[in-house]
PDB file of C-alpha atoms in Angstrom:
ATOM      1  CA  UNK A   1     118.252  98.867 106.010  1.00  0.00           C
ATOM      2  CA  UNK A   2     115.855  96.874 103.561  1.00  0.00           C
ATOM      3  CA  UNK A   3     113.532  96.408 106.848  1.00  0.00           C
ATOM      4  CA  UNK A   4     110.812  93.949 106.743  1.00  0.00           C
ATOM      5  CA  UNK A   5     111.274  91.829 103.368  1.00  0.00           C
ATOM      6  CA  UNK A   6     108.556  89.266 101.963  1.00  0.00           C
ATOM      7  CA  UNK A   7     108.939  86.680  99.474  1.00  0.00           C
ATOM      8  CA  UNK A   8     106.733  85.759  96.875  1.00  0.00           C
ATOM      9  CA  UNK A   9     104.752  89.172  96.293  1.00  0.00           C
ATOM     10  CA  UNK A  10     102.047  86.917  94.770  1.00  0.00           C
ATOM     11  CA  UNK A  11     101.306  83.261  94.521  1.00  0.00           C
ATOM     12  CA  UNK A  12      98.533  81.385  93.281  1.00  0.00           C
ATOM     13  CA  UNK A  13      98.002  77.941  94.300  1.00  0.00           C
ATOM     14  CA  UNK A  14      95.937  74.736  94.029  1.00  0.00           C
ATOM     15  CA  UNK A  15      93.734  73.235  97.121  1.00  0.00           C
ATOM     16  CA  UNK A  16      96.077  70.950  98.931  1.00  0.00           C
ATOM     17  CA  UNK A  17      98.913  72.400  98.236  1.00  0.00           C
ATOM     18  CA  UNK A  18     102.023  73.129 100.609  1.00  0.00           C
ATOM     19  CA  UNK A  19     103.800  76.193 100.420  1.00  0.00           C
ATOM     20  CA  UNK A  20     106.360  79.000 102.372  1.00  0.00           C
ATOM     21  CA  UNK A  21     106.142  82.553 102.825  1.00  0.00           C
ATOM     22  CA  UNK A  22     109.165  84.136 103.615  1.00  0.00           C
ATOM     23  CA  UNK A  23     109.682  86.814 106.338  1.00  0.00           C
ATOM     24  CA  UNK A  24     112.672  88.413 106.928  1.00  0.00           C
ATOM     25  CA  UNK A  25     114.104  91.069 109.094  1.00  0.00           C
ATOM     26  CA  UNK A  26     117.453  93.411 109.341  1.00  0.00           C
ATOM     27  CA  UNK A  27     116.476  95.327 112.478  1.00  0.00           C
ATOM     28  CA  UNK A  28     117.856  93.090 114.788  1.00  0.00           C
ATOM     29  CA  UNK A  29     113.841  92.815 116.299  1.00  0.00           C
ATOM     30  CA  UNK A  30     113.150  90.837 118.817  1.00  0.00           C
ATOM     31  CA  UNK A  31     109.400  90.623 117.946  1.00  0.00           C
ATOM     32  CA  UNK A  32     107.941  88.830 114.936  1.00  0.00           C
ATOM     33  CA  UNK A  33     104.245  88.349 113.454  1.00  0.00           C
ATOM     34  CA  UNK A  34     102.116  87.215 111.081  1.00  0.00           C
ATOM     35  CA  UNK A  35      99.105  88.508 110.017  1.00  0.00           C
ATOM     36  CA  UNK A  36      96.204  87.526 107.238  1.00  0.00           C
ATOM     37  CA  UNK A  37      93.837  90.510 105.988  1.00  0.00           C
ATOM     38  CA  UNK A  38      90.554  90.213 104.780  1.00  0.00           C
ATOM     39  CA  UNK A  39      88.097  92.431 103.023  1.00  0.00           C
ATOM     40  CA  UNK A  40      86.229  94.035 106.104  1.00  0.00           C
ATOM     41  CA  UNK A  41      88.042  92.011 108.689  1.00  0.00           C
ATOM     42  CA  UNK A  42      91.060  94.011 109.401  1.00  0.00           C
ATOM     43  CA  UNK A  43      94.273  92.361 110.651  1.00  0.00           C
ATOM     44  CA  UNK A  44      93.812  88.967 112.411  1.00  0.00           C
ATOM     45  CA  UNK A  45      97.028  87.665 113.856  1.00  0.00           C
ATOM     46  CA  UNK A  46      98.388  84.633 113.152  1.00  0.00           C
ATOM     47  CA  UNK A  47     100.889  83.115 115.217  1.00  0.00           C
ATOM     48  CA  UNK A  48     103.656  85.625 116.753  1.00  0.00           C
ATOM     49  CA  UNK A  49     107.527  85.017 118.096  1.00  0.00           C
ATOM     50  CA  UNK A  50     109.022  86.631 121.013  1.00  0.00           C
ATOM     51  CA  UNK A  51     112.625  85.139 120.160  1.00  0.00           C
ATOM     52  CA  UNK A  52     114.250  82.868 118.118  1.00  0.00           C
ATOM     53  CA  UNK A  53     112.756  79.402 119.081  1.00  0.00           C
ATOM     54  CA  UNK A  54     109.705  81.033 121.255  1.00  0.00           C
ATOM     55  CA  UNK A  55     106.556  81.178 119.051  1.00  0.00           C
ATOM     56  CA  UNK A  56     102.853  81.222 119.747  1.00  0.00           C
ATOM     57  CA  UNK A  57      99.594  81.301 118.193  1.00  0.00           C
ATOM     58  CA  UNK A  58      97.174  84.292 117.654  1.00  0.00           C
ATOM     59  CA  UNK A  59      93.733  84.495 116.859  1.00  0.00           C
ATOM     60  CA  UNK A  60      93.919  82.306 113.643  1.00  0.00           C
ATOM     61  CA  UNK A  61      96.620  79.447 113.463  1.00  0.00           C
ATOM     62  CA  UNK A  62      94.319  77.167 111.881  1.00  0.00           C
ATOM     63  CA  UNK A  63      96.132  75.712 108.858  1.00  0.00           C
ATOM     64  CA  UNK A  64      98.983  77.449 109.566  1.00  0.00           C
ATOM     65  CA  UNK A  65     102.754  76.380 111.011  1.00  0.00           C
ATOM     66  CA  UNK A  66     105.663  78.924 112.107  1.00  0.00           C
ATOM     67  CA  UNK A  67     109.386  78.536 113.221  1.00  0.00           C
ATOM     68  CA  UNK A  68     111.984  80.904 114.030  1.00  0.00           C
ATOM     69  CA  UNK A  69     115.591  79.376 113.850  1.00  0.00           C
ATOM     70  CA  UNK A  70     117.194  83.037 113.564  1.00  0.00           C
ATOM     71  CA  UNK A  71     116.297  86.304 114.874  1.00  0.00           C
ATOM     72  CA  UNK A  72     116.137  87.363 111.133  1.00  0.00           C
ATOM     73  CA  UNK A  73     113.742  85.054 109.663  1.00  0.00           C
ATOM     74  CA  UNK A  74     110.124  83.923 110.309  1.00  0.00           C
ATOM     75  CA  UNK A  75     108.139  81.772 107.812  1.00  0.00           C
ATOM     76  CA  UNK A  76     104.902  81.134 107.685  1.00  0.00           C
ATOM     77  CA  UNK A  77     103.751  77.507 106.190  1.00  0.00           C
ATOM     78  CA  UNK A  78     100.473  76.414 104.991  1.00  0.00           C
ATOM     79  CA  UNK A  79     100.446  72.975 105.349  1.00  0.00           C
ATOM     80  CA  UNK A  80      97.630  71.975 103.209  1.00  0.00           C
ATOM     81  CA  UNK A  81      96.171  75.152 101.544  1.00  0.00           C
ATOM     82  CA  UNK A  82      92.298  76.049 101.678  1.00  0.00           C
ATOM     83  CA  UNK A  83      90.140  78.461  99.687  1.00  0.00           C
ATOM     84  CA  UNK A  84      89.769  80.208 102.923  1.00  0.00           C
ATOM     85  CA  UNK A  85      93.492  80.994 103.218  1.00  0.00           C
ATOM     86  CA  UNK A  86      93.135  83.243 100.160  1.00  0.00           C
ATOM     87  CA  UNK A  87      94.211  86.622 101.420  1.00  0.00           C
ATOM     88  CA  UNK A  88      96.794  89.275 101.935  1.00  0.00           C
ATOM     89  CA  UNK A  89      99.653  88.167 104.201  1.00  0.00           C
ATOM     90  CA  UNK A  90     101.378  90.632 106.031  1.00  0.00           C
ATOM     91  CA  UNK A  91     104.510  90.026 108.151  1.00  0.00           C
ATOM     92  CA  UNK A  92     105.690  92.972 110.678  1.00  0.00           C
ATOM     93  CA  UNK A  93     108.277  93.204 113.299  1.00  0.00           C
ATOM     94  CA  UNK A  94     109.568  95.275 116.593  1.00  0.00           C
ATOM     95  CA  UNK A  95     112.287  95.925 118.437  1.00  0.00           C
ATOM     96  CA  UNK A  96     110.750  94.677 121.841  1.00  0.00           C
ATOM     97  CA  UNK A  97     107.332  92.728 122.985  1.00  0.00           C
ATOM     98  CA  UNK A  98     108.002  94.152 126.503  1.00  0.00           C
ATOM     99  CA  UNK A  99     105.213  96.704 127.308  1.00  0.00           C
ATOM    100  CA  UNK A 100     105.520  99.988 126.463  1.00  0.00           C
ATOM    101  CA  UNK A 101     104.159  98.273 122.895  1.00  0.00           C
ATOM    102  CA  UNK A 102     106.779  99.738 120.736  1.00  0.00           C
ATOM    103  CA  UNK A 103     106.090 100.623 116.749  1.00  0.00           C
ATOM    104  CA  UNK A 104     105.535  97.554 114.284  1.00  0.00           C
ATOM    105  CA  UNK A 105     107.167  97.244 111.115  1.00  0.00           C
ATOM    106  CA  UNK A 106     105.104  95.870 108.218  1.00  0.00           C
ATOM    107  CA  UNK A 107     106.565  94.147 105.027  1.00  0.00           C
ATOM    108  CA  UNK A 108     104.840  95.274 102.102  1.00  0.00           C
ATOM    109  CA  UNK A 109     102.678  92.243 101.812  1.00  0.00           C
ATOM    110  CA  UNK A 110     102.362  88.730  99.968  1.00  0.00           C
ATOM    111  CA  UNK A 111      98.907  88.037  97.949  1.00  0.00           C
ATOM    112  CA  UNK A 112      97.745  84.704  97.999  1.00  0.00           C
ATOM    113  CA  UNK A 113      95.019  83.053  96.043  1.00  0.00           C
ATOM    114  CA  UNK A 114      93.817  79.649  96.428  1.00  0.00           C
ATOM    115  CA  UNK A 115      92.052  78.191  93.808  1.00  0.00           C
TER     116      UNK A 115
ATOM    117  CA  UNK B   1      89.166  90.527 125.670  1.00  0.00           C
ATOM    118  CA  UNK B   2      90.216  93.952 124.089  1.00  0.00           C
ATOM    119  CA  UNK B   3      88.234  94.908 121.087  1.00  0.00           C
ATOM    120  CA  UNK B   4      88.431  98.077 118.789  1.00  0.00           C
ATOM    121  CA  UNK B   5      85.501  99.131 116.718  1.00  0.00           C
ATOM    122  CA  UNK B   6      85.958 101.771 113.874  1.00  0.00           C
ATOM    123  CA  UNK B   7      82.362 102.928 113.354  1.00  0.00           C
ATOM    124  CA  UNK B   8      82.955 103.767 109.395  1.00  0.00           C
ATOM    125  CA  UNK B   9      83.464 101.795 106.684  1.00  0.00           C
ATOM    126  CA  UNK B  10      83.969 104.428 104.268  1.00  0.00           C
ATOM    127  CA  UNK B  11      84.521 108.425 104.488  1.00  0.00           C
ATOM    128  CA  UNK B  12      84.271 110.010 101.231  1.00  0.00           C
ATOM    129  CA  UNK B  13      85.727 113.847 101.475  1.00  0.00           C
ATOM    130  CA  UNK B  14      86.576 116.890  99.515  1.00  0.00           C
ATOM    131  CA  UNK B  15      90.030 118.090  99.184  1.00  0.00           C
ATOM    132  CA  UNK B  16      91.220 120.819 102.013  1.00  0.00           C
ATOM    133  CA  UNK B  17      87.731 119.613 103.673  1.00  0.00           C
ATOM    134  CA  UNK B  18      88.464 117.937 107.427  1.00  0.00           C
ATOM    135  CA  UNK B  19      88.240 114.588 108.721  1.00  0.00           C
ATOM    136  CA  UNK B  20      87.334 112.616 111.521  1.00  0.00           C
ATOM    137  CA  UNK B  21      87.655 108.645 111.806  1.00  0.00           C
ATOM    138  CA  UNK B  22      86.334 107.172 114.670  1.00  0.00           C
ATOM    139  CA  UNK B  23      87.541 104.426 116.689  1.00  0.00           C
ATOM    140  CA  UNK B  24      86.255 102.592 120.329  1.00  0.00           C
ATOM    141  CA  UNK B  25      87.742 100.206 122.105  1.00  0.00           C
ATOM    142  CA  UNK B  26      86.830  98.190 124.956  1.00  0.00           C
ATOM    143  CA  UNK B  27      89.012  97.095 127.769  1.00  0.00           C
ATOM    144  CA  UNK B  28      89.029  97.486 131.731  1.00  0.00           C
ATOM    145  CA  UNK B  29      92.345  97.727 131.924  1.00  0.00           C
ATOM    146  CA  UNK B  30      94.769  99.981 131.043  1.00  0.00           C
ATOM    147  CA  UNK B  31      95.698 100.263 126.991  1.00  0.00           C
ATOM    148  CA  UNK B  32      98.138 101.306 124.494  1.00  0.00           C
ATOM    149  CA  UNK B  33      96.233 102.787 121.098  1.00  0.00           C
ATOM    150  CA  UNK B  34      98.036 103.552 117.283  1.00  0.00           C
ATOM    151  CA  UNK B  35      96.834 104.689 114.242  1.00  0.00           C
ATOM    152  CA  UNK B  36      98.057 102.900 111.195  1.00  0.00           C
ATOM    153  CA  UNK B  37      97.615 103.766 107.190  1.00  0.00           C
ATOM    154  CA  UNK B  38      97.641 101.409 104.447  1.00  0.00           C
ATOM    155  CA  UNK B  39      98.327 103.230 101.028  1.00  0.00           C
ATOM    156  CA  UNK B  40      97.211 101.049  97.941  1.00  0.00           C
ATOM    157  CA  UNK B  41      98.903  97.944  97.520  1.00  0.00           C
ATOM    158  CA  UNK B  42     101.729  98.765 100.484  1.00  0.00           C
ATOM    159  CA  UNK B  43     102.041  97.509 103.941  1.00  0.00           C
ATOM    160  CA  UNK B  44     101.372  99.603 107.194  1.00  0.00           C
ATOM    161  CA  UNK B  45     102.844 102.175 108.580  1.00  0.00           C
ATOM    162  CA  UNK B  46     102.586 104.144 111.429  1.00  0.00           C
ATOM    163  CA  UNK B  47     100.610 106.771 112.356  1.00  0.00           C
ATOM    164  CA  UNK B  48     100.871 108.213 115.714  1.00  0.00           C
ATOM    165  CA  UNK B  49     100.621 106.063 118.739  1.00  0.00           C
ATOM    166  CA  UNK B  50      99.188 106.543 122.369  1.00  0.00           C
ATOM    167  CA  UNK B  51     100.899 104.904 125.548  1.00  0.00           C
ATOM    168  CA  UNK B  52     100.869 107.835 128.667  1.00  0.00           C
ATOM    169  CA  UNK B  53     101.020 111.503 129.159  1.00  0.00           C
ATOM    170  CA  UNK B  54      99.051 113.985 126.964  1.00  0.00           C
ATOM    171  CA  UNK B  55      95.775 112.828 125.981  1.00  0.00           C
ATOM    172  CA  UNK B  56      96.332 114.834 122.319  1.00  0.00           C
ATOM    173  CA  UNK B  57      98.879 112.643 120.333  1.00  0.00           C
ATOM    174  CA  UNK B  58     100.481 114.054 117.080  1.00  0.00           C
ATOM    175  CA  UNK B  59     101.249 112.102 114.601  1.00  0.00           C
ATOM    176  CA  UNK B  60     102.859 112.139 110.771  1.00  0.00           C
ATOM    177  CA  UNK B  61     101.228 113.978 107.975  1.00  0.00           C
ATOM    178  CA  UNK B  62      99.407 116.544 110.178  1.00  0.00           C
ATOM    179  CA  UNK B  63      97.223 113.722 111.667  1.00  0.00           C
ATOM    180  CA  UNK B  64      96.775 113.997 115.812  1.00  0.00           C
ATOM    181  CA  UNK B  65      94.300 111.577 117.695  1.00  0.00           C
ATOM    182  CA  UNK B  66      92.752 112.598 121.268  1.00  0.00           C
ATOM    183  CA  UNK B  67      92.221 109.483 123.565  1.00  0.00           C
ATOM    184  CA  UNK B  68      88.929 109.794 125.996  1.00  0.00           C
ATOM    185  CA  UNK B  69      89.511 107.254 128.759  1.00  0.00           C
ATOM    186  CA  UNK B  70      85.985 108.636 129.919  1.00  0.00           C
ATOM    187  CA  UNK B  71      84.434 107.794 126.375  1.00  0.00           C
ATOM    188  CA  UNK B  72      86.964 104.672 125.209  1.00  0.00           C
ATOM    189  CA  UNK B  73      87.529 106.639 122.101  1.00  0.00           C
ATOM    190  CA  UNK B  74      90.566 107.642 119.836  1.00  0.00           C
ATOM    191  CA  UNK B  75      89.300 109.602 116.920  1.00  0.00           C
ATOM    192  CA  UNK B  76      91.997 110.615 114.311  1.00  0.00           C
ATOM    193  CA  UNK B  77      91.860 114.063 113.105  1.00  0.00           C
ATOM    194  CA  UNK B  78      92.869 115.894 110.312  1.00  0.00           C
ATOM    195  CA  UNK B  79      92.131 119.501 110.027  1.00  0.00           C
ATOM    196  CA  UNK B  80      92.616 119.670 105.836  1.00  0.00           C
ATOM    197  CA  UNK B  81      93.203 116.664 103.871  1.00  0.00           C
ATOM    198  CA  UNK B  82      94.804 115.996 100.341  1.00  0.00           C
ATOM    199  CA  UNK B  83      94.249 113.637  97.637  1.00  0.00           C
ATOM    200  CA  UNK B  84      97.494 111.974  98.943  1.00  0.00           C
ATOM    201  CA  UNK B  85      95.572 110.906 102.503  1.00  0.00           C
ATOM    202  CA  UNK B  86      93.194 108.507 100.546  1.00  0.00           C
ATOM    203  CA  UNK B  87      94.295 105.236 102.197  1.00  0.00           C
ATOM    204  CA  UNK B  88      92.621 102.634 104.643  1.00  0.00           C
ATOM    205  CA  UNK B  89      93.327 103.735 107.756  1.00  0.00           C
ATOM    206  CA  UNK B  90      93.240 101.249 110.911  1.00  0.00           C
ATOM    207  CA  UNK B  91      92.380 101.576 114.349  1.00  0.00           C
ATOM    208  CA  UNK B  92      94.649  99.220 117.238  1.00  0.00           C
ATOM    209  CA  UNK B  93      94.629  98.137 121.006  1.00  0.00           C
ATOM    210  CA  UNK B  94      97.069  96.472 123.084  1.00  0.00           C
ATOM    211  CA  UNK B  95      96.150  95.781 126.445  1.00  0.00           C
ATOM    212  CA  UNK B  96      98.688  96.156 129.739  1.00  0.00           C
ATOM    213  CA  UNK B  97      99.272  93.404 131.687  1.00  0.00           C
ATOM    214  CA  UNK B  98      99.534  90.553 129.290  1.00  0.00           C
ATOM    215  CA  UNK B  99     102.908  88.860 129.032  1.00  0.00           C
ATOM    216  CA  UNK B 100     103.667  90.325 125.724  1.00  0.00           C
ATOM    217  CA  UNK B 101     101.773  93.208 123.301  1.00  0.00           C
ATOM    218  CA  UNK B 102      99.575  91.587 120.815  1.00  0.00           C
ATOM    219  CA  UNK B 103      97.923  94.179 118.763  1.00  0.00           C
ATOM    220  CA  UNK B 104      94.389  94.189 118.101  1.00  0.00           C
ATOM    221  CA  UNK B 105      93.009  95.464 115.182  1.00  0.00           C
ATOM    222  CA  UNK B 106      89.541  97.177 113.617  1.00  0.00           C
ATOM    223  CA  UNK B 107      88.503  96.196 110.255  1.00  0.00           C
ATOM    224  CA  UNK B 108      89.386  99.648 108.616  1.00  0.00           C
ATOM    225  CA  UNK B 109      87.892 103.130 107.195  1.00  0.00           C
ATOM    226  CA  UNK B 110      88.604 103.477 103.720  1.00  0.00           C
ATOM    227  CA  UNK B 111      89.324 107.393 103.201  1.00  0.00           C
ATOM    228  CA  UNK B 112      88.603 108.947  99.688  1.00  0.00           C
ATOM    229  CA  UNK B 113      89.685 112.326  99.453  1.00  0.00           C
ATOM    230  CA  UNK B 114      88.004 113.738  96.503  1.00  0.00           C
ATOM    231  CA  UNK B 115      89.058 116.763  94.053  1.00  0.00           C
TER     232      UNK B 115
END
């Protein structure tokens, strides 16, 4: 199991720009997220998917658009990138969103810099 | 709306010395509680994790966490840490009784364990 993948590991791009982070999962999970990390801030979610072709914002979709075609994959676009959207992307997974919460997997992380 | 404060920053320690990170939350409802670490440029993982039964959880790495429903606390304890525990450690909250877990998370206490 390569668990929770994430493609680029670094990326550096220009205001205005478009671009794709990739998720991707082998856990068969049904639960998929996105979050954004900030020096001081913690973990703010970003959008979320319950399913393939269920997904739903979290505290911070601003700027941000998400699809999930396959129960594998989950990518995260910024439309039009920002300064502000410089940060540390994290994407993490879990086998159920039913409550008990069970255990989120994180991918090891994609740093983003918008210049 | 469930919120989870972790009341340091920073906790600078010796080596073999113990350690005690603090975290509140606030909720009026019921709530799930984890512990996650963040080792230097790597994703999340967890830590030990909170949903019923014993109020004393035990976790990996000789980490355990005691949750005060009276006091809306988890603390995470460790009776003798190594060099190897310096990580940012993070505090989270799910609440029952939404239609799916969405974790929320602290902003972080950077542990230094120091030779």
């Amino acid at each position: 199991n390569a668990g929770v993948t994430q493609t680029p590991k670094f990326q550096v791009l220009k205001t205005g720009q478009s671009m794709t982070l990739q998720c991707a999962q082998d856990m068969n999970h049904e639960y998929m997220s996105w979050y954004r990390q900030d020096p001081g801030m913690g973990l703010r979610l970003i959008h979320y998917s319950v399913g393939a072709g269920i997904t739903d914002q979290g505290e911070v979709p601003n700027g941000y658009n998400v699809s999930r075609s396959t129960t594998e994959d989950f990518p995260l676009r910024l439309l039009s990138a920002a300064p502000s959207q410089t940060s540390v992307y994290f994407c993490a997974s879990s086998d159920s969103y039913r409550f008990p919460p069970d255990t989120q997997y994180f991918g090891p992380g994609t740093r983003l810099t918008v210049l | 709306a469930q919120s989870v404060t972790q009341l340091d920053s920073q906790v600078p320690v010796f080596e073999e010395a113990p350690v005690e990170l603090r975290c509140n939350y606030s909720s009026s409802v019921s709530v799930y509680l984890f512990w996650y670490v963040q080792y230097p440029n790597q994703g999340l993982q967890l830590l030990l994790k909170y949903l019923s039964g014993s109020t004393l959880v035990k976790g990996i790495n000789g980490f355990e966490a005691e949750f005060n429903k009276s006091q809306t606390s988890f603390h995470l304890r460790k009776p003798s840490v190594h060099i190897s525990d310096t990580a940012e450690y993070f505090c989270a909250v799910s609440v029952d009784g939404s239609s799916n877990y969405k974790l929320t998370f602290g902003k972080g206490t950077l542990l230094t364990v120091n030779p």
